[in-house]
mmCIF file of C-alpha atoms in Angstrom:
data_model
loop_
_atom_site.group_PDB
_atom_site.id
_atom_site.type_symbol
_atom_site.label_atom_id
_atom_site.label_comp_id
_atom_site.label_asym_id
_atom_site.label_seq_id
_atom_site.Cartn_x
_atom_site.Cartn_y
_atom_site.Cartn_z
ATOM 1 C CA TRP A 21 32.804 10.558 -33.357
ATOM 2 C CA CYS A 22 32.853 14.265 -32.200
ATOM 3 C CA VAL A 23 36.071 16.386 -33.848
ATOM 4 C CA PRO A 24 37.550 19.868 -33.197
ATOM 5 C CA ARG A 25 38.553 21.289 -36.953
ATOM 6 C CA VAL A 26 39.593 25.188 -37.643
ATOM 7 C CA VAL A 27 38.218 26.213 -40.982
ATOM 8 C CA ALA A 28 38.993 29.070 -42.542
ATOM 9 C CA SER A 29 41.009 31.039 -39.052
ATOM 10 C CA MET A 30 37.816 30.043 -37.264
ATOM 11 C CA PRO A 31 37.232 26.788 -34.775
ATOM 12 C CA ILE A 32 34.116 24.466 -35.360
ATOM 13 C CA ARG A 33 32.795 21.300 -33.999
ATOM 14 C CA ALA A 34 31.692 18.010 -36.156
ATOM 15 C CA THR A 35 30.139 15.152 -35.635
ATOM 16 C CA ILE A 36 31.923 12.487 -38.248
ATOM 17 C CA ARG A 37 30.802 9.625 -38.716
ATOM 18 C CA ALA A 38 32.656 6.976 -39.919
ATOM 19 C CA LEU A 39 32.929 2.971 -41.310
ATOM 20 C CA HIS A 40 35.492 1.303 -43.214
ATOM 21 C CA ASP A 41 35.540 -1.631 -44.938
ATOM 22 C CA LEU A 42 39.265 -3.150 -43.101
ATOM 23 C CA GLY A 43 39.455 -6.126 -44.903
ATOM 24 C CA ALA A 44 39.388 -3.744 -48.397
ATOM 25 C CA ASP A 45 41.032 -0.473 -47.026
ATOM 26 C CA PRO A 46 43.076 -1.498 -44.078
ATOM 27 C CA TYR A 47 45.038 2.785 -43.901
ATOM 28 C CA GLU A 48 41.203 3.731 -43.089
ATOM 29 C CA LEU A 49 41.260 5.837 -46.708
ATOM 30 C CA VAL A 50 37.669 5.541 -47.886
ATOM 31 C CA ASN A 51 34.535 5.973 -45.133
ATOM 32 C CA LEU A 52 31.446 3.802 -46.180
ATOM 33 C CA LEU A 53 29.163 7.054 -44.835
ATOM 34 C CA PRO A 54 26.837 7.851 -46.033
ATOM 35 C CA SER A 55 26.428 5.841 -48.567
ATOM 36 C CA THR A 56 23.355 4.838 -50.876
ATOM 37 C CA ASP A 57 24.580 1.259 -50.764
ATOM 38 C CA ASP A 58 21.180 -0.578 -48.994
ATOM 39 C CA ALA A 59 23.837 -2.811 -46.921
ATOM 40 C CA VAL A 60 25.387 -0.519 -45.580
ATOM 41 C CA THR A 61 22.493 1.957 -44.510
ATOM 42 C CA GLN A 62 20.545 -1.729 -43.066
ATOM 43 C CA LEU A 63 24.900 -2.696 -41.169
ATOM 44 C CA VAL A 64 24.438 1.087 -39.863
ATOM 45 C CA ALA A 65 21.333 0.180 -38.673
ATOM 46 C CA ARG A 66 22.237 -2.925 -36.448
ATOM 47 C CA LEU A 67 25.271 -1.415 -35.748
ATOM 48 C CA ASP A 68 23.686 2.058 -33.789
ATOM 49 C CA ALA A 69 21.558 -0.229 -32.284
ATOM 50 C CA ALA A 70 23.612 -2.021 -30.518
ATOM 51 C CA LEU A 71 25.663 0.579 -29.621
ATOM 52 C CA THR A 72 22.821 2.272 -27.836
ATOM 53 C CA VAL A 73 21.990 -1.489 -25.950
ATOM 54 C CA LEU A 74 26.341 -1.608 -25.129
ATOM 55 C CA ALA A 75 26.607 1.592 -23.826
ATOM 56 C CA TYR A 76 23.512 1.752 -21.509
ATOM 57 C CA CYS A 77 23.612 -2.097 -20.784
ATOM 58 C CA LYS A 78 25.667 -3.188 -17.352
ATOM 59 C CA GLY A 79 26.939 -6.740 -16.217
ATOM 60 C CA LYS A 80 26.151 -9.450 -17.697
ATOM 61 C CA VAL A 81 23.593 -7.991 -19.931
ATOM 62 C CA CYS A 82 26.315 -6.649 -22.017
ATOM 63 C CA HIS A 83 27.927 -9.386 -22.712
ATOM 64 C CA ASN A 84 25.851 -10.123 -26.325
ATOM 65 C CA PRO A 85 23.724 -6.650 -27.723
ATOM 66 C CA TRP A 86 22.035 -8.279 -30.467
ATOM 67 C CA ALA A 87 19.759 -11.150 -26.966
ATOM 68 C CA VAL A 88 19.006 -7.554 -25.623
ATOM 69 C CA LEU A 89 17.362 -5.483 -28.918
ATOM 70 C CA HIS A 90 15.730 -9.297 -29.775
ATOM 71 C CA PRO A 91 14.119 -10.176 -26.305
ATOM 72 C CA ASP A 92 13.173 -13.603 -28.447
ATOM 73 C CA GLY A 93 16.630 -15.475 -28.296
ATOM 74 C CA ASN A 94 15.735 -15.266 -32.301
ATOM 75 C CA VAL A 95 19.147 -13.028 -32.825
ATOM 76 C CA LEU A 96 22.180 -13.930 -30.745
ATOM 77 C CA SER A 97 24.596 -12.690 -33.324
ATOM 78 C CA LEU A 98 25.061 -9.420 -35.926
ATOM 79 C CA GLN A 99 24.984 -11.618 -39.086
ATOM 80 C CA GLN A 100 21.057 -13.399 -37.988
ATOM 81 C CA ALA A 101 20.840 -9.784 -36.948
ATOM 82 C CA MET A 102 21.775 -8.707 -41.109
ATOM 83 C CA ASP A 103 19.186 -10.427 -41.766
ATOM 84 C CA ALA A 104 16.327 -8.708 -44.552
ATOM 85 C CA GLN A 105 13.125 -10.158 -42.390
ATOM 86 C CA TYR A 106 14.462 -7.519 -38.879
ATOM 87 C CA ASN A 107 15.228 -3.779 -41.335
ATOM 88 C CA ASP A 108 11.468 -3.028 -40.656
ATOM 89 C CA LYS A 109 13.038 -2.775 -37.378
ATOM 90 C CA TYR A 110 16.191 -1.303 -37.310
ATOM 91 C CA ALA A 111 14.658 1.226 -39.399
ATOM 92 C CA LEU A 112 12.614 2.844 -36.970
ATOM 93 C CA PHE A 113 15.606 2.852 -34.497
ATOM 94 C CA SER A 114 17.442 6.098 -33.966
ATOM 95 C CA LYS A 115 20.725 6.324 -35.080
ATOM 96 C CA PHE A 116 23.389 6.670 -31.720
ATOM 97 C CA ASP A 117 23.643 11.622 -31.474
ATOM 98 C CA TYR A 118 25.335 14.103 -29.622
ATOM 99 C CA ARG A 119 22.916 17.485 -28.871
ATOM 100 C CA GLU A 120 26.374 18.904 -29.706
ATOM 101 C CA CYS A 121 29.683 18.140 -30.241
ATOM 102 C CA ALA A 122 31.674 19.281 -27.279
ATOM 103 C CA LEU A 123 34.772 19.295 -25.999
ATOM 104 C CA PHE A 124 34.567 16.750 -23.211
ATOM 105 C CA TYR A 125 31.793 13.686 -22.883
ATOM 106 C CA SER A 126 28.596 14.532 -20.670
ATOM 107 C CA VAL A 127 26.693 11.624 -21.192
ATOM 108 C CA GLN A 128 23.384 14.430 -21.186
ATOM 109 C CA ASN A 129 24.644 15.703 -24.049
ATOM 110 C CA GLU A 130 24.294 12.098 -25.681
ATOM 111 C CA ILE A 131 20.735 11.511 -27.895
ATOM 112 C CA PRO A 132 20.180 7.560 -27.662
ATOM 113 C CA ASP A 133 17.165 5.906 -28.730
ATOM 114 C CA SER A 134 14.382 4.798 -26.150
ATOM 115 C CA THR A 135 12.886 2.264 -27.490
ATOM 116 C CA ALA A 136 16.577 0.572 -27.052
ATOM 117 C CA THR A 137 17.095 1.761 -23.625
ATOM 118 C CA ALA A 138 14.117 0.431 -22.793
ATOM 119 C CA LEU A 139 14.949 -2.820 -23.813
ATOM 120 C CA VAL A 140 18.409 -2.434 -21.813
ATOM 121 C CA ALA A 141 16.091 -1.661 -18.365
ATOM 122 C CA ALA A 142 14.534 -4.476 -18.759
ATOM 123 C CA ALA A 143 17.301 -6.955 -19.911
ATOM 124 C CA SER A 144 19.032 -5.569 -16.658
ATOM 125 C CA ALA A 145 15.678 -6.148 -14.620
ATOM 126 C CA ALA A 146 15.000 -9.877 -15.869
ATOM 127 C CA ALA A 147 18.752 -10.648 -15.449
ATOM 128 C CA GLN A 148 18.888 -8.909 -12.005
ATOM 129 C CA TRP A 149 15.837 -10.666 -11.075
ATOM 130 C CA ALA A 150 16.968 -13.823 -12.396
ATOM 131 C CA GLU A 151 20.235 -13.382 -10.400
ATOM 132 C CA ALA A 152 18.399 -11.918 -6.848
ATOM 133 C CA GLY A 153 16.543 -15.307 -7.371
#
């Protein structure tokens, strides 16, 4: 998320990425990012891809982001997506990000992954075609 801050009487805005283990850290005191732990890195890669799908999907396509990211139907959950065979696939996706830390929301300020948004567009078109037919 984007947070306006004041440092040494100078207002700045920074994008903050956070990941918390709510089971071990229910008060969200320990941010696991950035991390050098491979498991955390792999989890974040999958969550970023799913976030991109959920940010740009519409209707039934939003029900399962994993089905959009894996149109072959082999992955339908985060648990399945965490399989090591998909590490290279998720490493290629860009991290969901913003051009600048603005004080307001604007879709033009987002920097989505082009591969993930193309998968969303394809899934949306297929869903519309299925509903029409």
